XYZ file of N, CA, C and O in Angstrom:
604
model
N 8.217 13.168 -32.622
C 7.285 13.790 -31.886
C 8.012 14.637 -30.805
O 8.811 14.210 -30.047
N 7.721 16.020 -30.732
C 8.226 16.760 -29.805
C 7.433 16.856 -28.556
O 6.096 17.071 -28.676
N 7.991 16.592 -27.413
C 7.271 16.595 -26.308
C 7.406 18.054 -25.534
O 8.241 18.687 -25.833
N 6.358 18.334 -24.724
C 6.279 19.523 -24.175
C 6.066 19.554 -22.743
O 5.716 18.216 -22.238
N 5.954 20.567 -21.983
C 5.589 20.474 -20.411
C 4.241 20.147 -20.412
O 3.899 19.656 -19.390
N 3.353 20.341 -21.491
C 1.949 19.780 -21.367
C 1.989 18.285 -21.231
O 1.144 17.742 -20.441
N 2.911 17.554 -21.974
C 2.921 16.050 -21.762
C 3.233 15.700 -20.187
O 2.712 14.757 -19.814
N 4.434 16.524 -19.780
C 4.714 16.224 -18.469
C 3.659 16.348 -17.405
O 3.350 15.640 -16.538
N 2.776 17.644 -17.646
C 1.664 17.758 -16.836
C 0.613 16.736 -16.898
O 0.004 16.440 -15.940
N 0.432 16.247 -17.913
C -0.543 15.267 -18.075
C -0.141 13.855 -17.544
O -0.891 13.202 -16.803
N 1.152 13.690 -17.760
C 1.575 12.385 -17.044
C 1.650 12.580 -15.406
O 1.100 11.645 -14.669
N 1.871 13.704 -14.938
C 1.896 13.955 -13.381
C 0.417 13.830 -13.014
O 0.232 13.185 -11.931
N -0.501 14.511 -13.589
C -1.907 14.334 -13.189
C -2.449 12.860 -13.238
O -3.074 12.456 -12.158
N -1.864 12.012 -14.217
C -2.302 10.693 -14.113
C -1.587 9.881 -13.053
O -2.235 9.219 -12.223
N -0.369 10.090 -12.877
C 0.322 9.479 -11.773
C -0.142 9.862 -10.504
O -0.325 9.059 -9.608
N -0.576 11.257 -10.082
C -1.094 11.561 -8.881
C -2.413 10.932 -8.758
O -2.680 10.485 -7.461
N -3.224 10.843 -9.604
C -4.372 10.115 -9.608
C -4.348 8.639 -9.253
O -5.091 8.167 -8.375
N -3.337 8.022 -9.742
C -3.036 6.572 -9.434
C -2.583 6.513 -8.019
O -3.099 5.462 -7.294
N -1.776 7.419 -7.652
C -1.245 7.330 -6.272
C -2.304 7.445 -5.169
O -2.323 6.846 -4.155
N -3.113 8.567 -5.385
C -4.273 8.689 -4.400
C -5.404 7.641 -4.445
O -5.931 7.347 -3.483
N -5.481 6.987 -5.696
C -6.516 5.862 -5.803
C -6.076 4.786 -4.948
O -6.994 3.986 -4.458
N -4.852 4.543 -4.706
C -4.348 3.401 -3.837
C -4.848 3.649 -2.451
O -5.374 2.670 -1.619
N -4.843 4.878 -1.843
C -5.307 5.180 -0.588
C -6.856 4.927 -0.558
O -7.402 4.490 0.449
N -7.540 5.393 -1.546
C -8.944 5.139 -1.583
C -9.364 3.896 -1.538
O -10.416 3.470 -0.917
N -8.657 3.061 -2.266
C -8.976 1.514 -2.328
C -8.532 0.937 -0.982
O -9.468 0.050 -0.515
N -7.518 1.424 -0.447
C -7.204 0.857 1.021
C -8.230 1.230 1.997
O -8.672 0.250 2.838
N -8.692 2.280 1.879
C -9.863 2.602 2.841
C -11.139 1.883 2.518
O -11.924 1.583 3.510
N -11.396 1.682 1.237
C -12.620 0.795 0.905
C -12.534 -0.624 1.547
O -13.315 -1.207 2.125
N -11.300 -1.131 1.278
C -11.112 -2.541 1.805
C -11.154 -2.404 3.458
O -11.855 -3.301 4.056
N -10.577 -1.439 4.006
C -10.762 -1.404 5.516
C -12.188 -1.210 5.895
O -12.677 -1.826 6.965
N -13.118 -0.415 5.191
C -14.278 -0.249 5.596
C -15.123 -1.386 5.437
O -16.105 -1.451 6.074
N -14.831 -2.358 4.632
C -15.472 -3.735 4.589
C -14.836 -4.649 5.606
O -15.445 -5.425 6.205
N -13.546 -4.550 5.798
C -12.820 -5.510 6.607
C -13.175 -5.468 8.078
O -13.378 -6.403 9.055
N -13.219 -4.128 8.473
C -13.413 -3.921 9.993
C -14.683 -4.365 10.559
O -14.587 -5.191 11.477
N -15.917 -4.119 9.952
C -16.959 -4.738 10.539
C -17.022 -6.168 10.440
O -17.563 -6.843 11.336
N -16.532 -6.727 9.303
C -16.568 -8.254 9.250
C -15.577 -9.063 10.202
O -15.921 -9.951 10.829
N -14.439 -8.429 10.273
C -13.519 -8.976 11.265
C -13.909 -8.946 12.817
O -13.812 -9.614 13.560
N -14.575 -7.690 12.921
C -15.125 -7.286 14.400
C -16.316 -8.302 14.580
O -16.296 -8.893 15.665
N -16.969 -8.705 13.574
C -18.124 -9.533 13.876
C -17.531 -10.945 14.079
O -18.106 -11.573 14.919
N -16.603 -11.410 13.450
C -15.966 -12.692 13.641
C -15.305 -12.811 15.022
O -15.512 -13.744 15.657
N -14.737 -11.697 15.440
C -14.132 -11.548 16.752
C -15.212 -11.840 17.911
O -15.217 -12.593 18.773
N -16.113 -10.836 17.641
C -17.409 -10.884 18.671
C -18.230 -12.183 18.623
O -18.296 -12.752 19.744
N -18.452 -12.739 17.573
C -19.140 -14.005 17.504
C -18.272 -15.104 18.068
O -18.755 -16.063 18.716
N -17.103 -15.105 17.738
C -16.058 -16.181 18.189
C -15.908 -16.147 19.706
O -15.878 -17.205 20.426
N -15.954 -14.930 20.284
C -15.861 -14.880 21.772
C -17.098 -15.380 22.469
O -17.138 -16.102 23.389
N -18.306 -14.741 21.757
C -19.652 -15.080 22.471
C -19.996 -16.728 22.279
O -20.475 -17.288 23.375
N -19.411 -17.247 21.118
C -19.733 -18.649 21.098
C -18.471 -19.440 21.444
O -18.687 -20.712 21.400
N -17.491 -18.952 22.012
C -16.225 -19.735 22.364
C -15.856 -20.526 21.430
O -15.345 -21.668 21.435
N -15.830 -20.080 20.134
C -15.548 -20.756 18.887
C -13.863 -20.492 18.486
O -13.656 -19.395 17.941
N -13.189 -21.516 18.815
C -11.730 -21.364 18.381
C -11.483 -21.352 17.010
O -10.612 -20.537 16.492
N -12.371 -22.041 16.163
C -12.274 -22.123 14.793
C -12.554 -20.708 14.127
O -11.881 -20.203 13.389
N -13.620 -19.964 14.694
C -13.859 -18.574 14.088
C -12.863 -17.627 14.501
O -12.505 -16.778 13.871
N -12.253 -17.865 15.908
C -11.364 -16.916 16.297
C -10.028 -17.028 15.351
O -9.335 -16.093 15.107
N -9.685 -18.319 15.147
C -8.593 -18.653 14.204
C -8.717 -18.033 12.841
O -7.899 -17.396 12.274
N -9.881 -18.095 12.393
C -10.276 -17.669 10.945
C -10.248 -16.085 11.026
O -9.742 -15.581 9.940
N -10.594 -15.502 12.161
C -10.661 -14.010 12.114
C -9.250 -13.471 12.237
O -8.818 -12.616 11.585
N -8.455 -14.207 13.000
C -6.919 -13.833 13.206
C -6.189 -14.052 11.838
O -5.450 -13.158 11.358
N -6.477 -15.111 11.073
C -5.930 -15.354 9.856
C -6.201 -14.509 8.813
O -5.318 -13.976 8.104
N -7.570 -14.070 8.744
C -8.126 -13.105 7.871
C -7.429 -11.800 7.974
O -7.088 -10.903 7.168
N -7.167 -11.423 9.320
C -6.684 -10.098 9.697
C -5.186 -10.050 9.276
O -4.851 -9.016 8.696
N -4.473 -11.074 9.496
C -3.192 -11.279 8.945
C -3.062 -11.221 7.512
O -2.181 -10.428 7.033
N -3.839 -11.794 6.650
C -3.874 -11.690 5.328
C -4.102 -10.404 4.699
O -3.424 -9.826 3.862
N -5.098 -9.760 5.341
C -5.338 -8.351 4.905
C -4.239 -7.402 5.293
O -4.031 -6.548 4.403
N -3.777 -7.485 6.511
C -2.566 -6.788 6.863
C -1.362 -6.806 5.726
O -0.745 -5.950 5.340
N -1.128 -8.038 5.433
C -0.073 -8.521 4.600
C -0.358 -7.801 3.216
O 0.513 -7.160 2.503
N -1.636 -7.909 2.796
C -2.110 -7.441 1.449
C -1.885 -5.871 1.410
O -1.542 -5.262 0.515
N -2.317 -5.343 2.431
C -2.355 -3.785 2.572
C -0.795 -3.296 2.472
O -0.475 -2.338 1.755
N 0.135 -4.149 3.116
C 1.514 -3.717 3.041
C 2.050 -3.759 1.708
O 2.771 -2.872 1.020
N 1.650 -4.913 1.009
C 2.083 -5.091 -0.485
C 1.400 -4.109 -1.326
O 2.136 -3.510 -2.089
N 0.107 -3.807 -1.050
C -0.508 -2.737 -1.824
C 0.195 -1.370 -1.638
O 0.438 -0.590 -2.685
N 0.833 -1.148 -0.402
C 1.317 0.142 -0.243
C 2.751 0.265 -0.933
O 3.183 1.293 -1.426
N 3.353 -1.034 -1.000
C 4.618 -1.025 -1.775
C 4.298 -0.521 -3.188
O 5.070 0.055 -3.809
N 3.350 -1.167 -3.785
C 2.818 -0.912 -5.106
C 2.678 0.492 -5.421
O 3.232 1.144 -6.290
N 2.069 1.212 -4.381
C 1.750 2.541 -4.404
C 3.044 3.467 -4.315
O 3.155 4.255 -5.214
N 4.054 2.969 -3.535
C 5.247 3.769 -3.393
C 6.008 3.604 -4.632
O 6.987 4.460 -4.729
N 5.951 2.725 -5.579
C 6.737 2.565 -6.661
C 6.453 3.892 -7.612
O 7.335 3.969 -8.561
N 5.316 4.507 -7.449
C 5.093 5.775 -8.201
C 5.792 7.036 -7.727
O 5.871 8.017 -8.495
N 6.322 6.982 -6.480
C 6.731 8.194 -5.890
C 8.039 8.705 -6.701
O 8.233 9.970 -6.763
N 9.109 7.839 -7.070
C 10.299 8.278 -7.734
C 9.828 9.089 -9.026
O 10.582 10.303 -9.227
N 8.975 8.704 -9.756
C 8.541 9.312 -10.894
C 7.882 10.785 -10.747
O 8.045 11.642 -11.169
N 6.938 10.608 -9.591
C 6.271 11.808 -9.098
C 7.347 12.834 -8.905
O 7.214 13.939 -9.131
N 8.167 12.551 -7.968
C 9.381 13.348 -7.482
C 10.056 14.027 -8.681
O 10.326 15.205 -8.635
N 10.297 13.189 -9.606
C 11.109 13.700 -10.790
C 10.282 14.759 -11.561
O 10.755 15.858 -11.987
N 9.039 14.512 -11.722
C 8.157 15.449 -12.500
C 7.859 16.844 -11.697
O 7.921 17.946 -12.060
N 7.838 16.592 -10.318
C 7.744 17.858 -9.440
C 9.088 18.574 -9.420
O 8.930 19.819 -9.431
N 10.038 17.925 -9.515
C 11.407 18.749 -9.711
C 11.333 19.499 -10.991
O 11.836 20.663 -11.010
N 10.893 19.059 -12.078
C 10.810 19.824 -13.306
C 9.843 21.094 -13.096
O 10.282 22.110 -13.426
N 8.762 20.850 -12.398
C 7.808 21.724 -12.137
C 8.428 22.849 -11.142
O 7.894 24.173 -11.205
N 9.333 22.706 -10.194
C 9.921 23.635 -9.435
C 11.090 24.237 -10.239
O 11.630 25.253 -9.858
N 11.673 23.709 -11.252
C 12.451 24.279 -12.073
C 13.872 23.814 -11.805
O 14.995 24.169 -12.218
N 13.960 22.678 -11.096
C 15.118 21.885 -10.652
C 15.693 21.059 -11.679
O 16.925 20.651 -11.782
N 14.760 20.659 -12.531
C 15.135 19.638 -13.723
C 14.660 20.226 -15.047
O 13.660 20.740 -15.191
N 15.580 19.983 -16.170
C 15.116 20.759 -17.328
C 14.225 19.525 -18.165
O 14.332 18.348 -17.823
N 13.369 20.301 -18.844
C 12.539 19.390 -19.541
C 13.045 18.380 -20.514
O 12.700 17.226 -20.639
N 14.355 18.787 -21.042
C 15.056 17.884 -21.939
C 15.643 16.699 -21.176
O 15.937 15.584 -21.869
N 15.733 16.858 -19.918
C 16.235 15.524 -19.066
C 15.128 14.641 -18.621
O 15.500 13.561 -18.314
N 13.981 14.814 -18.989
C 12.873 13.998 -18.721
C 12.185 13.484 -20.063
O 11.673 14.180 -20.840
N 12.144 12.200 -20.159
C 11.415 11.566 -21.314
C 10.014 11.206 -20.712
O 9.793 10.434 -19.751
N 8.961 11.869 -21.223
C 7.602 11.616 -20.693
C 7.103 10.277 -21.041
O 7.667 9.435 -21.903
N 6.079 10.039 -20.512
C 5.343 8.580 -20.692
C 6.008 7.485 -20.293
O 6.141 6.523 -21.239
N 6.778 7.519 -19.268
C 7.632 6.357 -18.848
C 7.025 5.764 -17.592
O 7.965 5.318 -16.591
N 5.737 5.796 -17.439
C 5.276 5.262 -16.076
C 5.538 3.841 -15.745
O 6.112 3.362 -14.655
N 5.435 2.983 -16.685
C 5.723 1.480 -16.452
C 7.284 1.127 -16.058
O 7.657 0.593 -15.322
N 8.076 1.756 -17.017
C 9.497 1.565 -16.877
C 10.008 2.157 -15.392
O 10.676 1.352 -14.710
N 9.499 3.318 -15.103
C 9.914 3.820 -13.871
C 9.225 3.063 -12.721
O 10.055 2.882 -11.840
N 8.161 2.539 -12.785
C 7.410 1.761 -11.670
C 8.276 0.388 -11.509
O 8.609 0.064 -10.373
N 8.605 -0.117 -12.676
C 9.395 -1.426 -12.533
C 10.712 -1.259 -11.971
O 11.281 -1.970 -11.337
N 11.257 -0.071 -12.311
C 12.632 0.229 -11.760
C 12.592 0.437 -10.388
O 13.359 -0.213 -9.479
N 11.463 1.066 -9.773
C 11.388 1.368 -8.372
C 11.012 0.034 -7.691
O 11.487 -0.329 -6.739
N 10.147 -0.825 -8.241
C 9.848 -2.174 -7.601
C 10.973 -3.065 -7.522
O 11.314 -3.681 -6.405
N 11.880 -3.146 -8.544
C 13.090 -3.868 -8.641
C 14.024 -3.522 -7.594
O 14.676 -4.241 -6.929
N 14.261 -2.263 -7.632
C 15.277 -1.784 -6.751
C 14.998 -1.488 -5.251
O 15.918 -1.892 -4.467
N 13.759 -1.228 -4.902
C 13.403 -0.872 -3.759
C 12.263 -1.621 -3.083
O 12.221 -1.736 -1.719
N 11.218 -2.174 -3.714
C 10.039 -2.492 -3.012
C 9.708 -4.057 -3.157
O 8.741 -4.490 -2.513
N 10.443 -4.929 -4.007
C 10.062 -6.141 -4.121
C 10.593 -6.999 -3.032
O 10.274 -8.232 -2.807
N 11.554 -6.634 -2.240
C 12.138 -7.461 -1.140
C 11.142 -7.583 -0.034
O 10.410 -6.893 0.336
N 11.558 -8.801 0.699
C 10.588 -9.109 1.906
C 10.901 -7.893 2.966
O 9.972 -7.540 3.714
N 12.165 -7.470 3.087
C 12.411 -6.293 4.016
C 11.594 -5.080 3.809
O 11.093 -4.577 4.860
N 11.335 -4.763 2.371
C 10.557 -3.544 2.188
C 9.061 -3.963 2.590
O 8.396 -2.963 3.212
N 8.734 -5.155 2.488
C 7.332 -5.392 2.913
C 7.064 -5.375 4.406
O 6.133 -4.832 4.827
N 8.033 -5.839 4.911
C 8.082 -5.749 6.518
C 8.047 -4.252 7.097
O 7.452 -3.931 7.998
N 8.860 -3.489 6.205
C 8.931 -1.990 6.658
C 7.401 -1.494 6.315
O 6.987 -0.767 7.371
N 6.769 -1.662 5.405
C 5.304 -1.386 5.292
C 4.517 -1.848 6.486
O 3.484 -1.258 6.862
N 4.667 -3.159 6.800
C 3.799 -3.706 7.835
C 3.976 -2.947 9.137
O 2.909 -2.992 10.053
N 5.090 -2.234 9.362
C 5.213 -1.547 10.703
C 4.620 -0.201 10.628
O 4.533 0.495 11.637
N 4.038 0.275 9.492
C 3.388 1.662 9.558
C 2.023 1.440 10.160
O 1.141 0.689 9.714
N 1.659 2.521 11.050
C 0.397 2.385 11.721
C -0.705 2.529 10.761
O -1.747 1.850 10.879
N -0.565 3.259 9.871
C -1.791 3.251 8.880
C -1.935 2.045 7.995
O -2.956 1.879 7.423
N -1.011 1.175 8.122
C -1.142 -0.063 7.466
C -1.480 -1.060 8.336
O -2.480 -1.831 8.100
N -0.875 -1.205 9.595
C -1.221 -2.353 10.430
C -2.774 -2.078 11.214
O -3.104 -3.072 11.849
N -3.126 -0.871 11.280
C -4.341 -0.592 11.834
C -5.557 -0.851 10.863
O -5.418 -0.394 9.691
N -6.541 -1.467 11.080
C -7.016 -2.082 12.402
C -6.503 -3.680 12.423
O -6.980 -4.400 13.316
N -5.864 -4.096 11.522
C -5.553 -5.586 11.482
C -4.807 -6.128 12.661
O -5.161 -7.248 13.235
N -3.765 -5.427 12.989
C -2.944 -6.023 14.203
C -3.686 -6.063 15.566
O -3.725 -7.048 16.233
N -4.593 -4.978 15.901
C -5.351 -5.148 17.086
C -6.351 -6.252 17.077
O -6.556 -6.901 18.076
N -6.922 -6.416 15.975
C -7.905 -7.439 15.756
C -7.351 -8.878 15.922
O -7.706 -9.638 16.509
N -6.161 -9.056 15.350
C -5.257 -10.166 15.334
C -4.905 -10.465 16.844
O -5.100 -11.744 17.259
N -4.364 -9.545 17.600
C -3.929 -9.762 18.919
C -5.305 -10.261 19.769
O -5.236 -10.983 20.502
N -6.355 -9.451 19.519
C -7.669 -9.705 20.318
C -8.098 -11.178 20.041
O -8.482 -11.961 20.858
N -8.122 -11.628 18.746
C -8.482 -12.933 18.441
C -7.652 -13.828 18.882
O -7.997 -15.028 19.471
N -6.308 -13.843 18.905
C -5.378 -14.751 19.551
C -5.500 -14.737 21.067
O -5.520 -15.934 21.594
N -5.639 -13.608 21.680
C -5.784 -13.509 23.149
C -7.000 -14.151 23.556
O -7.084 -14.931 24.397
N -8.161 -14.040 22.926
C -9.556 -14.504 23.023
C -9.338 -16.057 23.048
O -9.916 -16.949 23.843
N -8.733 -16.530 21.930
C -8.339 -18.016 21.698
C -7.624 -18.591 22.711
O -8.258 -19.700 23.182
N -6.682 -17.945 23.104
C -5.848 -18.726 24.301
C -6.724 -18.678 25.596
O -6.703 -19.502 26.339
N -7.450 -17.652 25.909
C -8.228 -17.487 27.035
C -9.137 -18.726 27.109
O -9.455 -19.326 27.899
N -9.853 -18.768 25.885
C -11.038 -19.833 25.935
C -10.313 -21.192 25.948
O -10.907 -22.148 26.477
N -9.196 -21.451 25.266
C -8.514 -22.645 25.160
C -7.875 -23.115 26.561
O -7.935 -24.217 27.023
N -7.762 -22.167 27.421
C -7.190 -22.532 28.635
C -8.013 -22.373 29.886
O -7.757 -22.735 30.932
N -9.135 -21.887 29.650
C -10.202 -21.877 30.807
C -10.775 -23.225 31.091
O -10.997 -24.057 30.279
N -11.105 -23.303 32.483
C -11.443 -24.728 32.829
C -12.735 -25.100 32.470
O -13.679 -24.418 32.006
């Protein structure tokens, strides 16, 4: 089968759609998480419930970690997207690119760059990943310490 630039354009459109879908899903998760975590924080403070504050802090940490992992999954597409964009700029010849290699490219990027704990910690430091989870976590812990230490 002879491949053409049309195949590369189709692959690029698919990859770009996948890449953008990660952000849409992350925003959906945040849109559900923020009111629920905030409610847990507010009720935990109102009722002086260390259990609820602990659960809220734990949930915010889990969601923060999950979003960092999710961002690593998303970033595994970048290398392939960059290669296709280099073709469209004229920097790479069509013959140098084998189309429809999404999984192989993703696995290569995951194995090489993104599966390590260090990569995950790097994502955790990005503001668009740690917001709103870190402030909620800090607030829940601070409120728990205050409640536990008050006379």
